[in-house]
Amino acid sequence: MNFSQHNRPQFIAKAESTEFDLLVIGGGITGCGIALDAALRGFKVALIEKKDFGFGTSSRSTKLIHGGLRYLKQFELKLVRDVGRERAIVHRNARHVVLPEKMLLPIVKDGSLGKQSSSLGLLVYDILAGVKRQEQRIMLNKHFTLEAEPLLDETNVTGGGLYFEYRTDDARLVIELAKSAFSEGALLLNYCEAKKFIKNQSGKVAGIEVEDKISNKTFTIKAKKTVNAAGPWVDVLRKEDGSLTGKRLQLTKGVHIVFPYEKIPLKQAVYFDAPDGRMIFAIPRNGITYVGTTDTVYNQDIDSPRAVKADVEYLLKAVNAMFPSVDLKSKDVISSWAGLRPLIHEDGKSPSELSRKDEIIIAPSGLISIAGGKLTGFRLMAEKVVNLVSKLLKDEAGSSFASCTTKKYLLSGGKFNTREELEKHFEELKSNPDFSEIEDEKLRTLFHRYGSEVQKVLSLLSKQKGSNIDEQILFAELDYCIANESVYHAEDFLVCRTGNLFFAHPQTIEFLDKIIETLAIEWHWNNNQKEAALKSVAALFNEAVTFE
Ligand SMILES: Cc1cc2nc3c(=O)[nH]c(=O)nc-3n(C[C@H](O)[C@H](O)[C@H](O)COP(=O)(O)OP(=O)(O)OC[C@H]3O[C@@H](n4cnc5c(N)ncnc54)[C@H](O)[C@@H]3O)c2cc1C
């Protein structure tokens, strides 16, 4: 059976009729990572997500699988080591969507990093993170730093460090995890919100009352153990459980802004000092450059964080100070996104000082909550949580499950054993006469989006009626995502499957009506539903481009 909304009635029937070993709330990177790990160990596992998979923080990050260089400054050595090592594992298991990316760390007059401290810091980082030799840091003099990135200010730069990070498409990584978990037997439902915990006679959580946001019906799911992986919403669910005591979340908002590449044509990604001493990324990618992030305490509506004027001004000031010739203005910003970090509150610490460590909290009701952490460390977090659940089920019910196998599990789309194998696959695609009309860059984007599944997307090209190849590709992708990636709403396709909302704005506007028309035919929408779909995407566009 495909991972498609066409099968939703069967999925819901299964959810209602099964007692699961484990129920996961939250379809971000944390929840989907847990569902995959548990499914691979033989758990009967279900996951519910109130919006789309990845729609929370996991589609709003800096999109780096990184070793957390900045945590060195805070002496979080274990965190640097863990995420550094996980970085290599995530890359190996999802090569198509986690790619090495050279990062330049410029050293500037009066900056927070000097030549010696940068060199030593990067060396310690290489050692702790177990960085392979060919990706270890190289220190550059002023001349070579400016050659690496000519937009830097030559009156201010004194040298630089070049090191490797890995870039990803965070939302796609979540989707690949969800698809992998599904293919290993997990049941995953988007647009299903956990409303109320069902407790047994001893007051232990035994299931959840769920609202299906598509049919508006309510149903229940029974489970022996429940994990709350709701990211920024973790405390909302702990409150509902009546267990919000002791440790609490401190949400901080992080904003990224997007420019057309021509406005800031960086030769490569740069990690630089903002005037207040924080560190900012500027990352060129697929015809745009994005800059971020901010880090400010957030106490407003969790469901709709957005960039405001002050965020944009802060980032513009930082980027213009480091690359004065670009002289960017707020009118140059073509898009933005804002995400919330679900961090653990620590008295007296500023947002940037709060630890990114993950933490597991077990409530008297048995509800297991997991918060904090990074995109990069999701696999390790999942392993810890599933080890815990496995032990509890063994102690309480004598159940026995296999050990964790995710370290060597190639994710959906990532079925390549080596980098050479991946490149060979791409070369074969390029030389296939059926795809000769597609520009190399476009083909590469598609290849990194769908990896070893890309042929299935391209095989749908011949069925498309669009007038040009770009239109045909877009609708082949839509057909594939409807059939295999659980797309229901237009924004599912535009945010978490393709990222087009942020990165291909004009094309999205051009084809929005046709996208909605296609979905309307699939789901038998009436005119009111079509109107609502259009309004919903328009509201998201609006959020990404207006800053109050
Ligand atoms: C600006 C920013 C930049 C970052 N950059 C990086 C980076 O480059 N690299 C890195 O490694 N990490 C980065 N991080 C951290 C990383 O993005 C997060 O740690 C991670 O995405 C959190 O994932 P999550 O699954 O825990 O939460 P989420 O992705 O928010 O998922 C939680 C999900 O739970 C769902 N949910 C909530 N309530 C309910 C309910 N009642 N019923 C059902 N579902 C519910 C939500 O809809 C949501 O989808 C960044 C974070 C931010 C904010």
XYZ file of C-alpha atoms and ligand atoms in Angstrom:
601
model
C 0.000 0.000 0.000
C 1.342 3.469 -0.895
C 2.047 6.266 1.568
C -0.826 8.254 0.067
C -3.903 10.061 1.361
C -5.873 7.814 -0.974
C -5.308 5.116 1.654
C -6.237 7.340 4.607
C -9.510 5.497 5.416
C -7.587 2.219 5.756
C -4.866 3.887 7.837
C -7.426 5.363 10.217
C -9.259 2.048 10.476
C -5.958 0.401 11.411
C -5.197 3.148 13.936
C -8.570 2.593 15.615
C -8.416 -1.192 15.704
C -4.832 -1.786 16.887
C -3.253 -1.556 20.304
C 0.191 -0.150 19.489
C 3.359 -0.773 21.468
C 4.267 2.847 20.906
C 2.372 5.958 19.870
C 4.418 9.016 18.887
C 2.946 12.524 18.939
C 4.657 14.878 16.494
C 5.829 14.348 12.929
C 8.977 16.469 12.971
C 12.493 15.058 12.709
C 12.372 13.792 16.320
C 9.058 11.936 16.022
C 9.746 10.487 12.573
C 13.214 9.362 13.732
C 11.611 7.559 16.688
C 8.957 5.929 14.478
C 11.623 4.570 12.115
C 13.853 3.246 14.892
C 10.890 1.562 16.613
C 9.508 0.052 13.391
C 12.926 -1.419 12.584
C 13.029 -3.075 16.018
C 9.666 -4.760 15.464
C 7.437 -2.399 17.468
C 3.829 -1.872 16.455
C 4.204 1.908 16.161
C 1.916 4.762 15.136
C 2.709 8.458 14.729
C 0.283 11.355 14.541
C 1.068 14.863 13.290
C -1.430 17.713 13.657
C -0.319 19.513 10.480
C 2.026 18.197 7.822
C 5.134 16.107 8.482
C 7.980 18.561 9.089
C 5.751 21.641 9.186
C 6.968 22.654 12.685
C 10.554 23.607 13.494
C 11.936 20.833 11.304
C 11.285 22.763 8.071
C 12.476 26.088 9.503
C 16.075 25.434 10.493
C 19.336 26.685 8.954
C 19.274 23.429 6.971
C 22.686 22.256 8.111
C 23.686 18.889 9.442
C 26.471 20.353 11.485
C 28.910 19.541 14.178
C 27.922 22.544 16.244
C 31.173 24.493 16.057
C 29.647 27.290 18.078
C 29.028 24.979 21.049
C 32.794 24.803 21.439
C 32.640 28.396 22.630
C 30.315 27.167 25.414
C 32.584 24.171 26.146
C 29.772 21.716 25.363
C 32.362 19.172 24.292
C 30.122 16.087 24.505
C 27.492 17.802 22.387
C 30.114 18.750 19.772
C 31.409 15.171 19.748
C 27.965 13.543 19.543
C 26.532 15.762 16.823
C 29.849 15.728 14.933
C 29.812 11.954 14.793
C 26.108 11.815 14.019
C 26.743 14.206 11.134
C 28.839 11.541 9.413
C 26.168 8.883 10.010
C 23.302 11.028 8.702
C 25.367 11.867 5.617
C 26.112 8.199 4.951
C 22.468 7.181 5.389
C 20.945 9.941 3.256
C 23.685 10.961 0.815
C 21.267 12.492 -1.667
C 19.885 15.052 0.771
C 22.867 15.584 3.116
C 25.753 17.015 1.096
C 29.196 18.215 2.112
C 29.482 21.987 1.905
C 32.614 24.074 2.358
C 32.149 26.752 4.974
C 34.339 29.838 5.312
C 34.955 31.334 8.722
C 36.416 34.811 8.059
C 38.700 36.326 10.680
C 38.144 40.061 10.936
C 39.679 42.935 12.892
C 38.077 43.187 16.355
C 36.042 40.007 15.643
C 35.219 37.435 18.323
C 37.710 34.977 16.796
C 41.435 35.525 16.332
C 43.689 33.556 13.973
C 45.074 31.326 16.707
C 41.803 30.724 18.519
C 40.037 29.895 15.201
C 42.775 27.520 14.169
C 42.757 25.796 17.550
C 38.948 25.762 17.731
C 38.635 24.175 14.291
C 41.336 21.651 15.146
C 39.559 20.625 18.372
C 36.344 20.431 16.359
C 37.972 18.121 13.781
C 39.225 15.846 16.557
C 36.034 15.780 18.647
C 33.747 15.339 15.655
C 36.006 12.671 14.105
C 36.208 14.649 10.836
C 37.762 12.662 7.981
C 41.173 13.823 6.784
C 40.086 15.276 3.421
C 37.462 17.410 5.182
C 39.670 18.754 7.964
C 40.121 22.479 8.378
C 42.537 24.586 6.339
C 43.648 27.989 7.600
C 43.905 30.720 4.936
C 45.840 33.979 4.808
C 44.128 37.224 3.831
C 44.833 36.773 0.126
C 43.320 33.287 -0.099
C 40.393 34.233 2.142
C 39.475 37.025 -0.277
C 39.974 34.692 -3.191
C 37.585 32.221 -1.563
C 35.026 34.966 -0.982
C 35.624 38.251 -2.857
C 32.557 39.932 -1.312
C 34.316 40.153 2.061
C 35.629 43.571 3.081
C 39.337 43.634 2.239
C 39.987 46.453 4.700
C 38.614 44.328 7.538
C 39.544 40.694 6.813
C 42.814 39.333 8.143
C 42.453 35.645 7.256
C 40.030 32.740 7.450
C 39.381 29.103 8.171
C 37.851 26.708 5.650
C 36.077 23.681 7.028
C 33.308 21.304 5.983
C 29.698 21.266 7.056
C 26.835 19.335 5.506
C 23.853 21.062 4.002
C 20.455 19.480 3.849
C 16.853 20.127 3.013
C 15.477 19.688 6.521
C 11.852 19.063 5.498
C 12.884 16.521 2.841
C 14.957 14.705 5.424
C 11.823 14.427 7.577
C 9.802 13.170 4.603
C 12.470 10.548 3.796
C 12.369 9.435 7.429
C 8.563 9.247 7.371
C 8.615 7.262 4.113
C 11.256 4.916 5.530
C 9.279 4.387 8.755
C 6.143 3.705 6.704
C 7.945 1.193 4.500
C 9.155 -0.594 7.661
C 5.588 -0.998 8.930
C 4.938 2.156 11.016
C 1.573 3.867 10.659
C 1.999 7.618 10.119
C -0.897 10.044 9.877
C -0.579 13.748 9.173
C -3.471 16.125 9.939
C -4.322 14.191 13.118
C -4.100 16.146 16.362
C -3.654 14.625 19.825
C -6.435 16.263 21.852
C -6.734 14.332 25.097
C -4.898 11.555 26.892
C -6.862 8.441 27.725
C -5.791 7.057 31.100
C -6.289 3.599 32.577
C -7.495 2.883 36.123
C -4.018 3.488 37.540
C -3.849 6.928 35.885
C -1.374 5.812 33.241
C -1.613 7.040 29.655
C -3.166 4.243 27.582
C -4.011 6.112 24.413
C -5.091 9.350 22.853
C -8.224 10.986 21.599
C -7.374 12.243 18.133
C -9.037 14.802 15.881
C -8.784 14.044 12.183
C -8.304 17.551 10.739
C -9.420 16.447 7.272
C -12.713 14.722 8.106
C -13.167 16.641 11.416
C -14.020 13.331 13.082
C -12.624 12.204 16.417
C -11.271 8.740 17.109
C -9.041 7.029 19.641
C -5.704 5.274 19.369
C -4.627 2.821 22.065
C -0.983 2.303 22.924
C 1.124 0.744 25.666
C 3.545 3.682 25.655
C 3.222 7.232 24.362
C 6.061 9.563 23.417
C 5.496 13.283 23.221
C 7.842 14.521 20.462
C 5.879 17.688 19.793
C 8.881 20.050 19.628
C 7.801 23.555 20.684
C 4.396 22.130 21.702
C 5.869 19.594 24.172
C 4.721 21.585 27.215
C 1.208 22.068 25.799
C 0.831 18.289 25.886
C 2.526 17.953 29.282
C -0.023 20.461 30.574
C -2.874 18.451 29.047
C -1.412 15.404 30.814
C -1.347 17.355 34.112
C 2.406 16.842 34.442
C 3.858 20.253 33.609
C 6.119 20.553 36.666
C 9.885 20.920 37.077
C 11.738 21.408 33.800
C 10.056 23.583 31.177
C 10.673 24.668 27.648
C 12.086 28.044 26.758
C 11.177 28.782 23.157
C 13.485 30.996 21.135
C 12.707 32.270 17.661
C 15.139 32.010 14.769
C 14.549 33.874 11.499
C 16.120 33.426 8.063
C 15.737 35.857 5.171
C 16.120 35.040 1.472
C 17.658 37.161 -1.305
C 17.924 36.597 -5.050
C 21.417 35.189 -5.635
C 22.382 38.201 -7.806
C 21.909 40.509 -4.812
C 24.500 38.633 -2.750
C 26.400 36.344 -5.107
C 28.543 34.481 -2.580
C 30.988 31.970 -4.011
C 30.395 29.775 -0.992
C 28.737 29.500 2.419
C 30.121 31.821 5.099
C 29.793 31.667 8.897
C 30.513 35.098 10.310
C 30.351 37.401 13.319
C 27.350 39.694 13.712
C 28.154 43.084 15.311
C 26.778 41.792 18.666
C 29.197 38.842 18.679
C 26.652 36.177 17.653
C 27.416 34.014 14.626
C 25.376 34.130 11.398
C 25.283 31.933 8.305
C 24.980 33.184 4.713
C 24.309 30.252 2.385
C 23.999 30.342 -1.411
C 21.726 27.636 -2.808
C 19.749 27.045 -6.022
C 19.537 30.636 -7.260
C 19.058 32.323 -3.891
C 21.150 33.204 -0.839
C 19.676 32.872 2.644
C 20.947 34.510 5.800
C 20.235 33.586 9.418
C 19.582 33.275 12.140
C 18.282 35.372 14.986
C 17.817 33.980 18.500
C 15.246 35.784 20.638
C 12.973 34.709 23.498
C 9.522 33.849 22.164
C 6.307 33.893 24.211
C 3.682 34.385 21.484
C 1.483 32.034 19.456
C 3.417 28.770 18.888
C 1.433 27.939 15.776
C 2.521 30.933 13.738
C 5.965 32.361 14.422
C 7.004 34.861 11.764
C 9.758 37.285 10.921
C 9.153 40.850 12.095
C 10.827 44.104 11.069
C 13.356 43.983 13.922
C 14.527 40.485 12.833
C 15.033 41.645 9.259
C 16.868 44.790 10.369
C 19.181 42.763 12.626
C 20.115 40.360 9.830
C 20.515 43.157 7.255
C 22.846 45.015 9.601
C 24.957 41.886 10.125
C 25.189 40.949 6.450
C 25.908 44.490 5.270
C 28.650 44.865 7.895
C 30.426 41.703 6.695
C 29.863 42.251 2.941
C 29.588 46.074 2.599
C 29.493 46.133 -1.197
C 26.151 44.291 -1.344
C 24.282 47.090 0.481
C 21.125 45.023 0.962
C 17.804 46.672 1.820
C 14.616 45.184 3.233
C 12.994 45.517 -0.216
C 15.573 42.997 -1.494
C 14.201 40.272 0.810
C 12.085 37.924 -1.331
C 11.095 35.445 1.348
C 11.687 34.391 4.939
C 10.948 31.716 7.486
C 10.819 31.661 11.273
C 11.207 28.639 13.534
C 11.032 27.994 17.265
C 13.787 26.183 19.141
C 12.295 23.928 21.825
C 15.060 24.461 24.407
C 15.107 23.600 28.097
C 14.807 26.692 30.308
C 17.839 27.550 32.466
C 17.647 30.442 34.929
C 19.690 33.514 34.018
C 20.804 32.353 30.579
C 20.285 34.339 27.360
C 18.703 32.553 24.341
C 22.080 31.912 22.677
C 23.545 30.550 25.911
C 20.810 27.943 26.433
C 22.054 24.415 25.842
C 20.950 22.570 22.697
C 21.189 19.259 24.576
C 18.176 16.971 24.409
C 16.335 15.840 27.494
C 13.854 13.044 28.229
C 11.177 13.702 30.858
C 9.039 10.840 32.211
C 5.766 11.921 33.829
C 3.981 10.021 36.646
C 1.348 9.147 33.993
C 4.049 7.344 32.007
C 4.041 9.993 29.261
C 7.562 10.248 27.869
C 8.482 13.701 26.560
C 11.595 14.477 24.533
C 12.728 18.044 23.984
C 15.756 20.105 23.009
C 18.333 18.671 20.646
C 19.214 19.339 17.034
C 18.163 18.178 13.622
C 21.645 16.652 13.352
C 21.284 14.504 16.469
C 17.842 13.066 15.670
C 19.044 9.470 15.186
C 20.802 9.345 18.535
C 17.800 10.935 20.277
C 15.539 8.327 18.691
C 17.847 5.526 19.784
C 17.779 6.778 23.388
C 14.003 7.088 23.457
C 13.345 3.691 21.853
C 15.910 2.019 24.165
C 13.964 3.452 27.087
C 10.570 2.340 25.769
C 11.968 -1.090 24.948
C 13.268 -1.491 28.506
C 9.984 -0.312 30.042
C 7.961 -2.735 27.902
C 10.317 -5.552 28.795
C 10.133 -4.797 32.532
C 6.366 -4.261 32.580
C 5.089 -6.768 30.026
C 8.007 -9.068 29.256
C 8.037 -7.890 25.637
C 11.266 -8.238 23.771
C 12.453 -6.179 20.821
C 15.553 -6.102 18.631
C 18.389 -3.605 19.186
C 18.797 -0.340 17.303
C 19.851 -0.701 13.661
C 19.483 2.856 12.356
C 23.246 3.524 12.306
C 23.553 1.570 9.083
C 20.065 2.005 7.645
C 19.954 3.781 4.275
C 16.925 6.056 4.213
C 14.326 6.246 1.475
C 15.942 7.979 -1.542
C 19.406 7.402 -0.073
C 20.048 3.898 -1.380
C 23.659 4.583 -2.395
C 26.559 2.850 -0.675
C 29.189 5.405 -1.651
C 29.491 8.941 -2.990
C 30.842 7.447 -6.251
C 27.712 5.310 -6.605
C 25.537 8.378 -6.128
C 27.479 10.380 -8.737
C 27.387 7.464 -11.189
C 23.608 7.323 -10.835
C 23.409 11.035 -11.619
C 25.700 10.718 -14.649
C 23.476 7.929 -16.011
C 20.455 10.148 -15.569
C 22.190 13.012 -17.392
C 23.097 10.848 -20.362
C 19.595 9.365 -20.653
C 18.140 10.780 -23.928
C 14.633 10.801 -22.374
C 15.736 13.605 -20.042
C 17.963 15.573 -22.426
C 15.554 18.521 -22.381
C 16.125 19.053 -18.655
C 18.934 21.460 -17.734
C 21.722 19.846 -15.703
C 21.168 22.123 -12.715
C 17.445 21.365 -12.620
C 18.133 17.650 -12.936
C 20.598 17.844 -10.066
C 18.056 19.623 -7.864
C 15.514 16.887 -8.577
C 18.113 14.202 -7.988
C 19.026 15.595 -4.575
C 15.344 15.975 -3.732
C 14.261 12.399 -4.523
C 17.587 10.504 -4.680
C 17.219 6.878 -5.689
C 13.475 7.518 -6.244
C 14.034 10.167 -8.920
C 13.381 7.807 -11.853
C 9.874 7.241 -10.503
C 9.239 11.008 -10.588
C 10.711 11.356 -14.079
C 8.698 8.408 -15.371
C 5.593 10.557 -14.785
C 6.828 13.265 -17.172
C 5.329 11.665 -20.246
C 1.825 11.912 -18.720
C 2.039 15.690 -18.235
C 0.210 18.115 -20.486
C 2.167 21.264 -19.524
C 3.421 23.558 -22.256
C 7.088 23.545 -21.166
C 9.460 21.180 -19.419
C 9.512 23.125 -16.125
C 5.737 22.898 -15.863
C 5.822 19.209 -16.756
C 8.427 18.533 -14.064
C 6.449 20.431 -11.425
C 3.314 18.397 -12.090
C 5.227 15.105 -12.333
C 6.540 15.937 -8.858
C 3.042 16.728 -7.637
C 1.677 13.429 -8.978
C 4.541 11.523 -7.353
C 4.070 13.301 -4.011
C 0.327 12.632 -3.999
C 0.908 8.938 -4.708
C 3.931 8.372 -2.443
C 4.437 11.199 0.037
C 1.080 11.747 1.716
C 0.432 15.199 0.218
C -3.067 16.523 0.864
C -2.942 20.347 0.914
C -1.166 22.574 -1.605
C 1.185 23.829 1.122
C 2.315 20.262 1.847
C 3.707 20.183 -1.666
C 4.985 23.764 -1.623
C 6.686 23.740 1.795
C 7.829 20.309 2.969
C 8.080 18.332 -0.330
C 9.709 20.939 -2.597
C 10.441 24.112 -0.591
C 9.114 26.052 -3.598
C 7.231 28.457 -1.349
C 10.543 29.855 -0.082
C 12.878 29.139 -2.979
C 10.798 29.257 -6.184
C 8.259 31.930 -5.447
C 7.509 33.128 -9.035
C 6.978 29.595 -10.341
C 4.682 28.833 -7.409
C 2.514 31.861 -8.167
C 2.417 31.027 -11.872
C 1.111 27.501 -11.291
C -0.788 27.825 -8.019
C -4.254 27.653 -9.599
C -3.302 24.545 -11.540
C -1.798 22.898 -8.429
C -5.023 23.522 -6.523
C -7.102 22.318 -9.472
C -5.087 19.070 -9.546
C -5.616 18.534 -5.820
C -9.311 19.420 -6.134
C -9.741 16.628 -8.689
C -7.884 14.132 -6.426
C -9.924 14.939 -3.298
C -13.209 16.006 -4.909
C -13.078 19.546 -3.486
C -15.970 21.907 -4.117
C -15.485 25.600 -4.969
C -15.442 26.650 -1.310
C -12.695 24.161 -0.563
C -10.688 25.373 -3.561
C -11.103 28.947 -2.380
C -9.977 27.980 1.121
C -6.912 26.199 -0.327
C -5.949 29.302 -2.289
C -6.407 31.537 0.768
C -4.329 29.251 2.921
C -1.341 29.348 0.542
C -1.766 33.105 0.057
C -1.607 33.576 3.840
C 1.637 31.612 4.003
C 3.127 33.671 1.144
C 2.077 36.800 2.909
C 3.753 35.701 6.151
C 6.977 35.032 4.286
C 7.169 38.474 2.681
C 5.608 40.995 5.083
C 7.428 42.143 8.173
C 5.560 44.211 10.762
C 16.033 28.878 13.369
C 16.514 27.496 13.669
C 17.636 27.004 13.021
C 18.073 25.708 13.286
N 19.105 25.216 12.563
C 19.516 23.958 12.750
C 20.513 23.404 11.925
O 20.972 24.022 10.952
N 20.940 22.149 12.192
C 20.427 21.425 13.232
O 20.903 20.309 13.444
N 19.422 21.900 14.008
C 18.946 23.136 13.776
N 17.909 23.635 14.519
C 17.276 22.787 15.525
C 16.271 21.822 14.864
O 15.611 22.434 13.791
C 15.247 21.336 15.889
O 15.933 20.838 17.009
C 14.358 20.241 15.339
O 13.827 20.571 14.080
C 13.213 19.957 16.310
O 12.449 18.936 15.741
P 11.201 18.330 16.505
O 10.729 17.180 15.707
O 11.563 18.073 17.920
O 10.127 19.505 16.516
P 9.149 19.938 15.316
O 9.809 19.874 14.020
O 8.542 21.241 15.693
O 8.052 18.812 15.327
C 7.055 18.737 16.314
C 5.750 18.421 15.615
O 4.744 18.117 16.570
C 3.499 18.492 16.003
N 2.502 18.590 17.076
C 2.450 19.517 18.059
N 1.383 19.294 18.851
C 0.745 18.203 18.358
C -0.423 17.497 18.710
N -1.173 17.880 19.759
N -0.793 16.430 17.979
C -0.070 16.024 16.905
N 1.052 16.677 16.510
C 1.460 17.749 17.226
C 3.822 19.825 15.350
O 2.875 20.184 14.362
C 5.224 19.589 14.793
O 5.206 19.243 13.420
C 17.421 24.922 14.267
C 16.290 25.423 14.921
C 15.827 26.692 14.612
C 14.590 27.210 15.255
